[in-house]
Short mmCIF file of C-alpha atoms in Angstrom, two decimals:
data_model
loop_
_atom_site.label_atom_id
_atom_site.label_comp_id
_atom_site.label_asym_id
_atom_site.label_seq_id
_atom_site.Cartn_x
_atom_site.Cartn_y
_atom_site.Cartn_z
CA MET A 375 8.22 -6.42 -10.87
CA ARG A 376 10.68 -3.64 -11.41
CA ARG A 377 11.95 -3.88 -7.88
CA THR A 378 11.58 -6.61 -5.35
CA GLY A 379 11.69 -7.18 -1.62
CA VAL A 380 10.65 -4.14 0.33
CA LEU A 381 11.09 -2.07 -2.84
CA ALA A 382 8.49 -3.19 -5.36
CA ALA A 383 8.17 -6.92 -5.24
CA VAL A 384 4.44 -7.26 -5.50
CA TRP A 385 3.08 -3.81 -6.19
CA ILE A 386 -0.68 -3.66 -6.35
CA ALA A 387 -2.59 -0.43 -6.76
CA VAL A 388 -5.64 -1.64 -4.87
CA ALA A 389 -5.17 -5.40 -4.68
CA ALA A 390 -8.03 -7.83 -4.24
CA VAL A 391 -8.70 -11.33 -5.39
CA SER A 392 -11.54 -11.90 -2.99
CA THR A 393 -15.07 -10.55 -2.63
CA ALA A 394 -16.32 -8.62 0.37
CA CYS A 395 -19.37 -9.24 2.48
CA GLY A 396 -21.27 -6.28 1.09
CA ALA A 397 -21.19 -3.37 -1.31
CA GLY A 398 -20.61 -0.75 1.37
CA PRO A 399 -21.08 0.11 5.04
CA SER A 400 -24.23 -1.12 6.70
CA ILE A 401 -25.48 -0.22 10.14
CA ARG A 402 -24.33 -3.47 11.73
CA PRO A 403 -22.21 -5.93 9.74
CA GLU A 404 -21.87 -9.62 10.21
CA VAL A 405 -18.73 -9.91 12.31
CA ALA A 406 -17.65 -13.10 13.98
CA VAL A 407 -15.89 -12.59 17.30
CA VAL A 408 -13.20 -15.14 18.05
CA ARG A 409 -12.11 -13.56 21.32
CA ASP A 410 -13.60 -10.76 23.35
CA ASP A 411 -10.59 -9.35 25.17
CA PRO A 412 -10.15 -5.65 24.41
CA GLY A 413 -6.79 -4.63 23.05
CA VAL A 414 -6.07 -2.27 25.93
CA SER A 415 -2.72 -2.38 27.68
CA GLY A 416 -1.95 -1.95 31.34
CA ASP A 417 -4.64 -1.40 33.95
CA ARG A 418 -6.68 0.96 31.84
CA SER A 419 -10.42 0.29 32.09
CA THR A 420 -13.34 1.46 30.02
CA GLU A 421 -14.58 3.54 32.99
CA ASP A 422 -11.32 5.49 33.00
CA GLU A 423 -11.40 6.28 29.29
CA THR A 424 -12.43 9.74 28.22
CA VAL A 425 -15.19 10.21 25.69
CA VAL A 426 -13.75 10.24 22.18
CA PRO A 427 -14.53 13.63 20.62
CA GLU A 428 -16.32 13.88 17.32
CA LEU A 429 -14.28 14.50 14.20
CA PRO A 430 -14.73 18.12 13.07
CA ALA A 431 -15.60 19.15 9.53
CA PRO A 432 -13.10 21.49 7.83
CA ALA A 433 -13.54 25.18 8.46
CA THR A 434 -11.78 26.05 5.21
CA GLU A 435 -10.86 24.04 2.13
CA PRO A 436 -8.06 24.07 -0.43
CA ALA A 437 -8.96 25.20 -3.94
CA TRP A 438 -10.66 22.04 -5.17
CA ARG A 439 -11.26 21.55 -8.88
CA ASP A 440 -13.23 18.78 -10.53
CA CYS A 441 -10.84 16.14 -11.86
CA THR A 442 -13.22 13.19 -12.21
CA ALA A 443 -12.81 12.58 -15.92
CA GLU A 444 -9.06 13.11 -16.07
CA THR A 445 -8.42 10.88 -13.04
CA ILE A 446 -10.55 8.04 -14.35
CA SER A 447 -8.78 8.31 -17.69
CA ALA A 448 -5.29 8.53 -16.17
CA PHE A 449 -5.82 5.44 -14.02
CA ASP A 450 -7.85 3.57 -16.65
CA ALA A 451 -10.63 3.12 -14.11
CA PRO A 452 -14.31 2.35 -14.69
CA PRO A 453 -16.73 5.30 -14.53
CA GLY A 454 -17.87 4.49 -11.01
CA PRO A 455 -21.30 5.06 -9.46
CA ALA A 456 -23.67 7.80 -10.51
CA GLY A 457 -22.89 11.05 -8.76
CA LEU A 458 -19.22 10.29 -8.13
CA VAL A 459 -17.11 13.43 -7.84
CA LEU A 460 -13.32 13.43 -7.69
CA GLU A 461 -11.73 16.77 -6.85
CA CYS A 462 -8.03 17.62 -6.94
CA ALA A 463 -6.03 20.33 -5.22
CA GLU A 464 -2.50 21.28 -4.31
CA VAL A 465 -1.39 22.23 -0.81
CA VAL A 466 1.72 24.33 -0.42
CA THR A 467 3.96 22.45 1.99
CA PRO A 468 7.36 23.23 3.53
CA ILE A 469 10.16 21.02 2.25
CA ASP A 470 11.31 20.68 5.84
CA VAL A 471 9.30 22.02 8.79
CA ALA A 472 12.52 22.31 10.80
CA GLY A 473 13.90 24.72 8.21
CA THR A 474 17.13 22.85 7.45
CA VAL A 475 16.21 23.02 3.77
CA PRO A 476 14.24 26.15 2.84
CA GLY A 477 11.44 26.30 0.33
CA THR A 478 8.04 24.77 -0.41
CA PHE A 479 6.53 22.34 -2.89
CA PRO A 480 2.99 21.52 -4.08
CA LEU A 481 1.51 18.47 -2.36
CA ALA A 482 -1.20 16.66 -4.34
CA VAL A 483 -4.46 15.79 -2.59
CA MET A 484 -7.69 14.37 -4.01
CA ARG A 485 -11.17 14.22 -2.49
CA ALA A 486 -13.75 11.59 -3.42
CA ARG A 487 -17.43 11.96 -2.61
CA LEU A 488 -20.87 11.05 -3.91
CA ALA A 489 -23.78 13.32 -4.71
CA ASP A 490 -25.46 12.42 -1.41
CA THR A 491 -22.33 12.49 0.78
CA PRO A 492 -23.17 14.80 3.72
CA GLY A 493 -21.59 18.20 3.13
CA ASP A 494 -20.81 18.65 6.82
CA ALA A 495 -19.23 15.23 7.37
CA ALA A 496 -15.65 15.11 8.58
CA PRO A 497 -13.33 13.72 5.89
CA LEU A 498 -11.08 10.70 6.31
CA VAL A 499 -7.46 11.13 5.23
CA LEU A 500 -6.10 8.18 3.24
CA THR A 501 -2.41 7.43 2.80
CA THR A 502 -0.94 4.32 1.22
CA GLY A 503 2.55 5.71 1.68
CA ALA A 504 5.04 4.35 -0.81
CA ASP A 505 3.09 1.20 -1.70
CA THR A 506 1.23 3.03 -4.45
CA ALA A 507 -0.16 6.47 -5.12
CA SER A 508 -2.83 7.26 -2.55
CA THR A 509 -4.87 8.93 -5.29
CA ARG A 510 -4.76 5.71 -7.31
CA ALA A 511 -5.95 3.69 -4.33
CA LEU A 512 -8.78 6.11 -3.69
CA THR A 513 -9.77 6.03 -7.36
CA GLY A 514 -9.93 2.24 -7.17
CA LEU A 515 -12.17 2.44 -4.11
CA ALA A 516 -14.40 5.19 -5.54
CA THR A 517 -14.99 3.50 -8.90
CA GLY A 518 -15.17 -0.09 -7.66
CA PRO A 519 -17.63 -2.22 -5.71
CA MET A 520 -16.65 -0.68 -2.35
CA SER A 521 -17.61 2.91 -3.24
CA GLY A 522 -20.46 2.80 -0.72
CA ALA A 523 -17.99 3.99 1.93
CA LEU A 524 -18.18 7.45 0.35
CA ALA A 525 -21.86 7.77 1.23
CA MET A 526 -20.93 8.40 4.86
CA ARG A 527 -18.09 10.90 4.49
CA PRO A 528 -15.62 12.14 1.87
CA ILE A 529 -12.21 10.49 1.69
CA VAL A 530 -9.15 12.61 0.91
CA ALA A 531 -6.02 10.94 -0.47
CA VAL A 532 -2.62 12.50 0.14
CA ASP A 533 0.05 11.43 -2.34
CA ARG A 534 3.46 10.95 -0.83
CA ARG A 535 6.29 13.16 -2.13
CA GLY A 536 7.36 12.18 -5.63
CA ILE A 537 4.51 9.67 -6.05
CA GLY A 538 1.22 9.87 -7.93
CA ASN A 539 0.04 13.41 -8.58
CA SER A 540 2.67 14.99 -6.33
CA LEU A 541 5.66 16.57 -8.03
CA ALA A 542 7.24 13.68 -9.94
CA ILE A 543 10.75 12.35 -9.44
CA ASP A 544 12.56 11.26 -12.61
CA CYS A 545 16.04 10.32 -11.48
CA ILE A 546 16.94 6.77 -12.55
CA PHE A 547 18.63 6.27 -15.91
CA PRO A 548 16.55 4.10 -18.27
CA ALA A 549 19.19 1.34 -18.47
CA ASP A 550 19.37 1.04 -14.67
CA GLN A 551 15.61 1.25 -14.45
CA ARG A 552 15.19 -1.58 -16.94
CA GLY A 553 17.83 -3.62 -15.13
CA LEU A 554 15.87 -3.33 -11.92
CA GLY A 555 12.68 -4.14 -13.79
CA ASP A 556 14.20 -7.32 -15.22
CA LEU A 557 15.68 -8.43 -11.93
CA GLY A 558 13.94 -11.77 -12.18
CA GLN A 559 15.76 -12.60 -15.40
CA PHE A 560 18.83 -13.34 -13.33
CA GLY A 561 17.08 -13.53 -9.96
CA ARG A 562 17.99 -17.17 -9.43
CA SER A 563 21.66 -16.94 -10.40
CA GLY A 564 24.40 -16.81 -7.80
CA ASP A 565 25.38 -13.19 -8.42
CA ALA A 566 21.85 -11.75 -8.53
CA ALA A 567 22.13 -9.85 -5.24
CA ASP A 568 25.48 -8.34 -6.27
CA ARG A 569 24.11 -7.21 -9.61
CA VAL A 570 21.03 -5.70 -7.98
CA ALA A 571 23.24 -3.92 -5.46
CA GLU A 572 25.23 -2.35 -8.30
CA LEU A 573 22.08 -1.26 -10.08
CA GLY A 574 20.81 0.18 -6.82
CA ARG A 575 24.09 2.01 -6.26
CA GLN A 576 23.84 3.64 -9.68
CA ALA A 577 20.21 4.57 -9.03
CA THR A 578 21.15 5.99 -5.62
CA ILE A 579 23.87 8.17 -7.10
CA SER A 580 21.62 9.55 -9.83
CA CYS A 581 18.68 10.12 -7.48
CA THR A 582 20.61 11.79 -4.67
CA ASP A 583 22.31 14.05 -7.22
CA TYR A 584 18.93 14.86 -8.75
CA LEU A 585 17.30 15.63 -5.40
CA GLN A 586 20.02 17.43 -3.49
CA PRO A 587 19.84 19.21 -1.12
CA GLN A 588 16.45 17.56 -0.49
CA GLN A 589 17.56 13.93 -0.79
CA LEU A 590 16.94 13.22 2.91
CA MET A 591 13.46 14.75 2.93
CA PHE A 592 11.47 11.81 1.55
CA GLY A 593 11.03 9.58 4.59
CA ALA A 594 7.87 8.74 6.51
CA SER A 595 8.45 11.59 8.99
CA HIS A 596 8.30 14.19 6.23
CA ALA A 597 5.22 12.48 4.79
CA ALA A 598 3.61 12.87 8.21
CA ASP A 599 4.48 16.57 8.22
CA ASP A 600 2.71 16.90 4.87
CA ILE A 601 -0.50 15.49 6.36
CA GLU A 602 -0.18 17.98 9.20
CA ARG A 603 -0.05 20.79 6.67
CA LEU A 604 -3.40 19.59 5.26
CA ARG A 605 -4.87 19.68 8.78
CA GLN A 606 -3.69 23.26 9.14
CA VAL A 607 -5.31 24.22 5.85
CA TRP A 608 -8.59 22.73 7.07
CA GLU A 609 -8.30 24.68 10.34
CA VAL A 610 -9.43 21.75 12.47
CA ASP A 611 -7.92 20.54 15.71
CA ARG A 612 -8.12 16.81 14.88
CA ILE A 613 -8.30 14.58 11.82
CA GLY A 614 -9.07 10.94 11.08
CA ILE A 615 -6.37 8.98 9.25
CA LEU A 616 -6.54 5.67 7.39
CA GLY A 617 -3.00 4.41 6.86
CA VAL A 618 -2.69 1.37 4.59
CA GLY A 619 0.48 -0.74 4.36
CA ASN A 620 3.44 1.62 4.29
CA GLY A 621 0.87 4.35 4.84
CA ALA A 622 0.36 2.93 8.34
CA THR A 623 4.03 3.74 8.97
CA VAL A 624 3.33 7.32 7.89
CA ALA A 625 0.21 7.42 10.10
CA LEU A 626 2.17 6.17 13.12
CA ALA A 627 4.83 8.81 12.48
CA TYR A 628 2.06 11.41 12.41
CA ALA A 629 0.66 10.13 15.71
CA ALA A 630 4.14 10.32 17.23
CA ALA A 631 4.78 13.89 16.05
CA TYR A 632 1.25 15.28 16.45
CA PRO A 633 -0.58 13.12 19.03
CA GLY A 634 -3.04 15.86 19.96
CA ALA A 635 -4.13 16.20 16.33
CA VAL A 636 -5.22 12.57 15.97
CA GLY A 637 -8.99 12.22 16.15
CA ARG A 638 -9.18 8.67 14.74
CA LEU A 639 -6.46 6.29 13.60
CA VAL A 640 -7.02 3.21 11.42
CA LEU A 641 -3.95 1.11 10.67
CA ASP A 642 -4.92 -1.20 7.84
CA SER A 643 -2.60 -4.03 6.72
CA PRO A 644 0.24 -2.25 8.53
CA ALA A 645 3.85 -2.81 7.69
CA PRO A 646 5.87 -4.10 10.68
CA ALA A 647 6.58 -1.18 12.98
CA THR A 648 10.05 -2.10 14.20
CA ALA A 649 11.26 -4.75 11.75
CA ASP A 650 14.32 -4.69 9.53
CA ALA A 651 14.14 -5.07 5.76
CA GLU A 652 14.57 -8.85 5.83
CA ILE A 653 11.60 -9.46 8.14
CA MET A 654 9.39 -7.15 6.11
CA ALA A 655 10.42 -8.83 2.87
CA GLU A 656 9.68 -12.33 4.12
CA SER A 657 6.26 -11.21 5.34
CA GLN A 658 5.63 -9.84 1.88
CA ALA A 659 6.73 -13.04 0.16
CA ARG A 660 4.49 -15.12 2.38
CA GLY A 661 1.50 -12.88 1.73
CA ALA A 662 2.09 -12.82 -2.03
CA GLU A 663 2.21 -16.59 -2.26
CA ALA A 664 -1.04 -16.83 -0.29
CA ALA A 665 -2.72 -14.28 -2.57
CA VAL A 666 -1.76 -16.26 -5.69
CA ASP A 667 -3.06 -19.41 -4.04
CA ALA A 668 -6.40 -17.67 -3.50
CA PHE A 669 -6.54 -16.64 -7.15
CA ALA A 670 -5.64 -20.16 -8.27
CA ARG A 671 -8.48 -21.65 -6.22
CA GLN A 672 -10.96 -19.21 -7.73
CA CYS A 673 -9.60 -19.88 -11.19
CA ALA A 674 -10.00 -23.65 -10.78
CA ASP A 675 -13.53 -23.26 -9.42
CA LEU A 676 -14.44 -21.29 -12.55
CA ASP A 677 -12.85 -23.84 -14.89
CA CYS A 678 -10.62 -21.07 -16.22
CA ALA A 679 -8.22 -21.22 -19.17
CA LEU A 680 -5.26 -22.24 -16.99
CA GLY A 681 -6.58 -25.78 -16.57
CA ASP A 682 -7.05 -28.00 -13.55
CA ASP A 683 -4.02 -26.67 -11.66
CA PRO A 684 -3.73 -22.89 -12.19
CA ARG A 685 -1.01 -22.56 -9.57
CA ALA A 686 1.21 -25.02 -11.42
CA ALA A 687 0.48 -23.22 -14.70
CA ILE A 688 1.56 -19.90 -13.17
CA GLU A 689 4.76 -21.40 -11.79
CA GLU A 690 5.56 -22.89 -15.20
CA LEU A 691 5.08 -19.50 -16.86
CA HIS A 692 7.38 -17.94 -14.27
CA ARG A 693 10.01 -20.60 -14.98
CA ARG A 694 9.74 -19.99 -18.72
CA ALA A 695 10.08 -16.23 -18.21
CA ALA A 696 13.22 -16.79 -16.13
CA GLY A 697 14.64 -18.83 -18.99
CA GLY A 698 13.93 -16.11 -21.56
CA GLU A 699 11.13 -18.04 -23.28
CA LEU A 700 8.61 -15.19 -22.81
CA ALA A 701 11.00 -12.44 -23.93
CA PRO A 702 10.88 -9.52 -23.52
CA VAL A 703 8.92 -10.41 -20.38
CA SER A 704 11.31 -11.39 -17.58
CA ALA A 705 10.39 -13.42 -14.52
CA ASN A 706 10.39 -10.30 -12.40
CA SER A 707 8.20 -8.30 -14.77
CA PHE A 708 5.92 -11.33 -15.14
CA LEU A 709 5.25 -11.19 -11.42
CA THR A 710 4.64 -7.44 -11.62
CA ALA A 711 2.02 -7.98 -14.31
CA LEU A 712 0.44 -10.87 -12.43
CA THR A 713 0.08 -9.04 -9.14
CA GLY A 714 -0.88 -5.80 -10.84
CA VAL A 715 -3.87 -7.27 -12.64
CA LEU A 716 -4.93 -9.23 -9.59
CA GLY A 717 -4.95 -5.95 -7.73
CA THR A 718 -7.36 -4.15 -10.02
CA PRO A 719 -10.74 -4.02 -8.26
CA ARG A 720 -13.70 -5.03 -10.34
CA ALA A 721 -17.32 -5.48 -9.36
CA ASP A 722 -17.48 -8.71 -11.37
CA LEU A 723 -14.75 -10.79 -9.72
CA GLN A 724 -15.44 -13.89 -11.80
CA ALA A 725 -15.03 -11.97 -15.05
CA ARG A 726 -11.76 -10.53 -13.76
CA VAL A 727 -10.39 -13.95 -12.84
CA ARG A 728 -11.23 -15.30 -16.29
CA GLU A 729 -9.70 -12.24 -17.97
CA VAL A 730 -6.37 -12.71 -16.14
CA ALA A 731 -6.40 -16.43 -16.85
CA ASP A 732 -6.96 -15.79 -20.57
CA VAL A 733 -3.95 -13.44 -20.73
CA LEU A 734 -1.72 -15.94 -18.97
CA ALA A 735 -2.95 -18.82 -21.11
CA GLY A 736 -2.29 -16.75 -24.23
CA ALA A 737 1.31 -16.15 -23.13
CA ARG A 738 1.70 -19.85 -22.50
CA ASP A 739 0.54 -20.52 -26.05
CA GLY A 740 2.83 -17.94 -27.64
CA ASP A 741 0.87 -14.66 -27.62
CA VAL A 742 2.79 -12.47 -25.16
CA MET A 743 1.51 -9.08 -26.37
CA PRO A 744 -1.35 -8.78 -23.84
CA LEU A 745 1.11 -9.73 -21.09
CA ILE A 746 3.61 -7.12 -22.31
CA GLU A 747 0.89 -4.49 -22.09
CA LEU A 748 0.10 -5.54 -18.55
CA VAL A 749 3.78 -5.31 -17.62
CA GLY A 750 4.04 -1.78 -18.97
CA ALA A 751 0.92 -0.61 -17.18
CA ALA A 752 1.95 -2.21 -13.90
CA GLU A 753 5.48 -0.80 -13.95
CA GLU A 754 4.23 2.67 -14.80
CA ALA A 755 1.73 2.62 -11.98
CA LEU A 756 3.47 0.62 -9.28
CA ALA A 757 7.25 1.00 -9.47
CA THR A 758 8.14 4.64 -10.01
CA ASP A 759 11.33 6.49 -9.19
CA GLY A 760 9.47 8.25 -6.39
CA GLN A 761 8.61 4.92 -4.82
CA PHE A 762 12.24 3.83 -5.02
CA VAL A 763 13.30 6.99 -3.17
CA ALA A 764 10.59 6.68 -0.51
CA GLN A 765 11.13 2.96 0.08
CA CYS A 766 14.88 3.39 0.41
CA SER A 767 14.34 6.31 2.77
CA ASP A 768 12.11 4.25 5.07
CA GLY A 769 14.08 1.00 5.06
CA GLN A 770 16.28 -0.18 7.88
CA ARG A 771 19.22 -2.60 7.97
CA TRP A 772 19.44 -3.74 4.36
CA PRO A 773 21.28 -7.08 4.06
CA THR A 774 24.63 -7.54 2.35
CA PRO A 775 24.67 -9.20 -1.08
CA ALA A 776 26.10 -12.37 0.47
CA HIS A 777 23.29 -12.63 2.99
CA ALA A 778 20.66 -11.74 0.37
CA GLY A 779 22.04 -14.51 -1.83
CA ASP A 780 21.63 -17.00 1.01
CA LEU A 781 18.07 -15.80 1.55
CA ALA A 782 17.33 -16.19 -2.16
CA GLN A 783 18.36 -19.84 -2.01
CA ASN A 784 16.28 -20.55 1.09
CA TRP A 785 13.23 -18.57 0.03
CA SER A 786 13.12 -20.07 -3.45
CA THR A 787 11.99 -23.25 -1.72
CA LEU A 788 9.71 -21.65 0.86
CA TYR A 789 8.15 -19.19 -1.58
CA PRO A 790 8.58 -20.66 -5.08
CA LEU A 791 7.22 -17.71 -7.05
CA TYR A 792 8.41 -14.68 -5.13
CA GLY A 793 11.11 -15.78 -2.74
CA ALA A 794 14.26 -15.51 -4.86
CA GLU A 795 13.29 -12.24 -6.50
CA ILE A 796 12.27 -10.56 -3.27
CA ALA A 797 15.44 -11.67 -1.50
CA SER A 798 17.72 -10.53 -4.35
CA GLY A 799 15.95 -7.19 -4.52
CA LEU A 800 16.77 -6.45 -0.89
CA THR A 801 20.17 -5.07 -1.92
CA ALA A 802 18.79 -2.34 -4.19
CA CYS A 803 18.74 0.21 -1.36
CA ALA A 804 21.99 -0.81 0.31
CA ALA A 805 23.78 2.36 -0.87
CA TRP A 806 21.01 4.78 0.10
CA PRO A 807 21.89 7.25 2.90
CA SER A 808 20.63 5.90 6.22
CA LEU A 809 17.84 7.79 7.91
CA PRO A 810 16.56 7.41 11.48
CA PRO A 811 13.67 4.95 11.74
CA PRO A 812 10.21 6.51 11.57
CA PRO A 813 9.06 7.59 15.05
CA LEU A 814 6.39 5.69 16.95
CA PRO A 815 3.76 7.15 19.28
CA ALA A 816 4.43 6.93 23.01
CA ALA A 817 0.87 7.89 23.97
CA LEU A 818 -2.46 8.69 22.35
CA ASP A 819 -5.78 9.77 23.83
CA VAL A 820 -7.95 8.04 21.22
CA PRO A 821 -8.30 4.30 20.57
CA VAL A 822 -6.84 2.75 17.41
CA LEU A 823 -8.44 0.30 14.99
CA VAL A 824 -6.04 -2.22 13.40
CA SER A 825 -7.28 -4.25 10.42
CA SER A 826 -5.62 -6.83 8.21
CA GLY A 827 -6.26 -9.42 5.51
CA ALA A 828 -5.47 -13.11 5.44
CA ALA A 829 -3.27 -12.93 2.33
CA ASP A 830 -1.85 -9.45 1.76
CA PRO A 831 0.47 -9.51 -1.27
CA ILE A 832 2.34 -6.31 -0.44
CA VAL A 833 3.06 -6.37 3.29
CA GLY A 834 1.74 -9.72 4.49
CA ASN A 835 0.28 -9.72 8.00
CA ALA A 836 3.40 -9.76 10.16
CA GLY A 837 2.91 -6.09 10.92
CA VAL A 838 -0.17 -6.53 13.08
CA GLU A 839 1.66 -8.04 16.03
CA SER A 840 4.45 -5.47 16.03
CA VAL A 841 2.09 -2.51 15.63
CA THR A 842 -0.25 -3.64 18.39
CA GLY A 843 2.83 -4.22 20.55
CA VAL A 844 3.84 -0.59 20.06
CA LEU A 845 0.33 0.57 20.93
CA THR A 846 0.24 -1.60 24.03
CA ALA A 847 3.61 -0.27 25.18
CA GLY A 848 2.20 3.25 24.96
CA GLY A 849 -0.95 2.40 26.92
CA ILE A 850 -3.03 3.07 23.80
CA ALA A 851 -6.37 1.28 23.47
CA TRP A 852 -6.73 -0.79 20.30
CA ALA A 853 -8.70 -3.58 18.71
CA ALA A 854 -7.77 -5.84 15.81
CA LEU A 855 -10.19 -6.76 13.02
CA SER A 856 -9.27 -9.45 10.48
CA TRP A 857 -10.62 -9.91 6.98
CA GLN A 858 -10.40 -13.48 5.70
CA GLY A 859 -9.98 -12.42 2.09
CA ALA A 860 -6.86 -12.03 -0.05
CA GLY A 861 -5.50 -8.73 -1.29
CA TYR A 862 -3.91 -5.44 -0.35
CA SER A 863 -5.95 -3.52 2.25
CA ALA A 864 -8.91 -4.96 4.09
CA ALA A 865 -10.58 -1.55 4.36
CA LEU A 866 -10.50 -0.93 0.62
CA HIS A 867 -12.02 -4.29 -0.25
CA SER A 868 -14.34 -5.50 2.49
CA GLY A 869 -17.74 -3.95 3.13
CA CYS A 870 -17.73 -5.69 6.50
CA VAL A 871 -14.48 -3.97 7.50
CA GLN A 872 -15.76 -0.65 6.16
CA SER A 873 -18.88 -0.97 8.31
CA ARG A 874 -16.89 -1.49 11.48
CA MET A 875 -14.54 1.30 10.48
CA GLU A 876 -17.44 3.73 9.98
CA ILE A 877 -18.85 2.92 13.42
CA TYR A 878 -15.42 3.68 14.85
CA LEU A 879 -15.04 6.89 12.84
CA SER A 880 -18.49 8.13 13.85
CA GLY A 881 -18.35 7.50 17.58
CA GLY A 882 -14.96 6.11 18.48
CA GLU A 883 -16.37 2.66 19.23
CA LEU A 884 -13.96 -0.21 18.59
CA PRO A 885 -15.21 -3.65 17.58
CA PRO A 886 -14.48 -6.55 19.93
CA ASN A 887 -10.82 -7.41 19.64
CA GLY A 888 -10.23 -10.40 17.37
CA SER A 889 -13.38 -9.91 15.26
CA LEU A 890 -13.40 -11.60 11.86
CA CYS A 891 -14.93 -10.44 8.58
CA PRO A 892 -15.62 -13.13 5.97
CA ALA A 893 -14.02 -13.13 2.53
#
């Protein structure tokens, strides 16, 4: 991992180490209901609710161009199903809708559809925020086993400013960048948080100098304004949004700023809505440990190359990396490679588990080259300068180095693989200029679907309670749907979740609150 904690501790492009219940949406999925109370606050009843309007199809479109081959090549993705079409475009967007900083920039968007996707179907807007490039996440969905979702409607990914195909940010000096990437090499020493804070201070200086006078224009609120610009280009009154992880924060900011433009809202694996950096980081550490546990169980069941106790083998490799025995792979970059490869969606899960196990076993036996290649690919894809800027812009109440050091000691016991690195990495954004917290909706006239996974390695699942609390406070109807699998984003990896989501997108019907989808 180049950066830890809320920055880039466990970046996964489209993480999954668990299978879904189907290859795509079906008419009625198998969903277990554990409680049947609707997630509706106050005295609101179903009789009082207005009919949810249909999502409209775009009246106009941006200038799409076919980018299927170049996207698959750029993201090293499989070819995908027959008839897959990926189309790219740029939308001219104001730097600041309030006009405090004049000018425009090109916002990257990408549409995925199949040959038989209805031409008049309303698209779904996908944002993964700063977790990863939205276009990368959509490519993973479109070329992987969950591509069946595209048969119902096109999905349009909007890359956040400075991330993915949007105008790149290149602001951190290579030495500082490498220092952040090798955080884990000294992540368990007493001065780790201080050293990370200094690296973060240097990165903050170089990035704010590089970006000025736009350095305060990269938060979730501006990302929400960018989505609004896409709606204007389409000339529709409402849109459907799927916000995943940090993208759920962007989606909530959109609902707060443009409540009348929200036609459907899916908050998938949401980051905590009102939490400070420490709470978010601990949720992430907990989810990452659970995701590795899931992989280890699968690995053992397959009699993989890591032996009878894959979890212990992974922890030993992490310890050796921290001691310099896997040089040039540090402990932090080891975790980046591990979580990155676990996050790559593949139709053949068993083959993927064996492939990862073989790479790790090779490093254990002295061949670190395949692991080095994984580190490079993961850092290039999942820990960019643009993500640093966006994450720092969104974060609230970063801890002092002294407090982060205390957390590192405590979390190294609670979360043996990720705890110390995530805690130490919390100081990387301490010098970044403070921005107001992203706004939250006070009211909404459409219900909201909230989904989550059992072991999310990027945001954990602590965000569900805080997000549903915000919705309840605003009198907004909602229902929660849980996927029992492990990985980043339930909607991108579970056919069962996709089925319930499509029913909601089509007619506004929420599943019973507390429904479960199997792994």
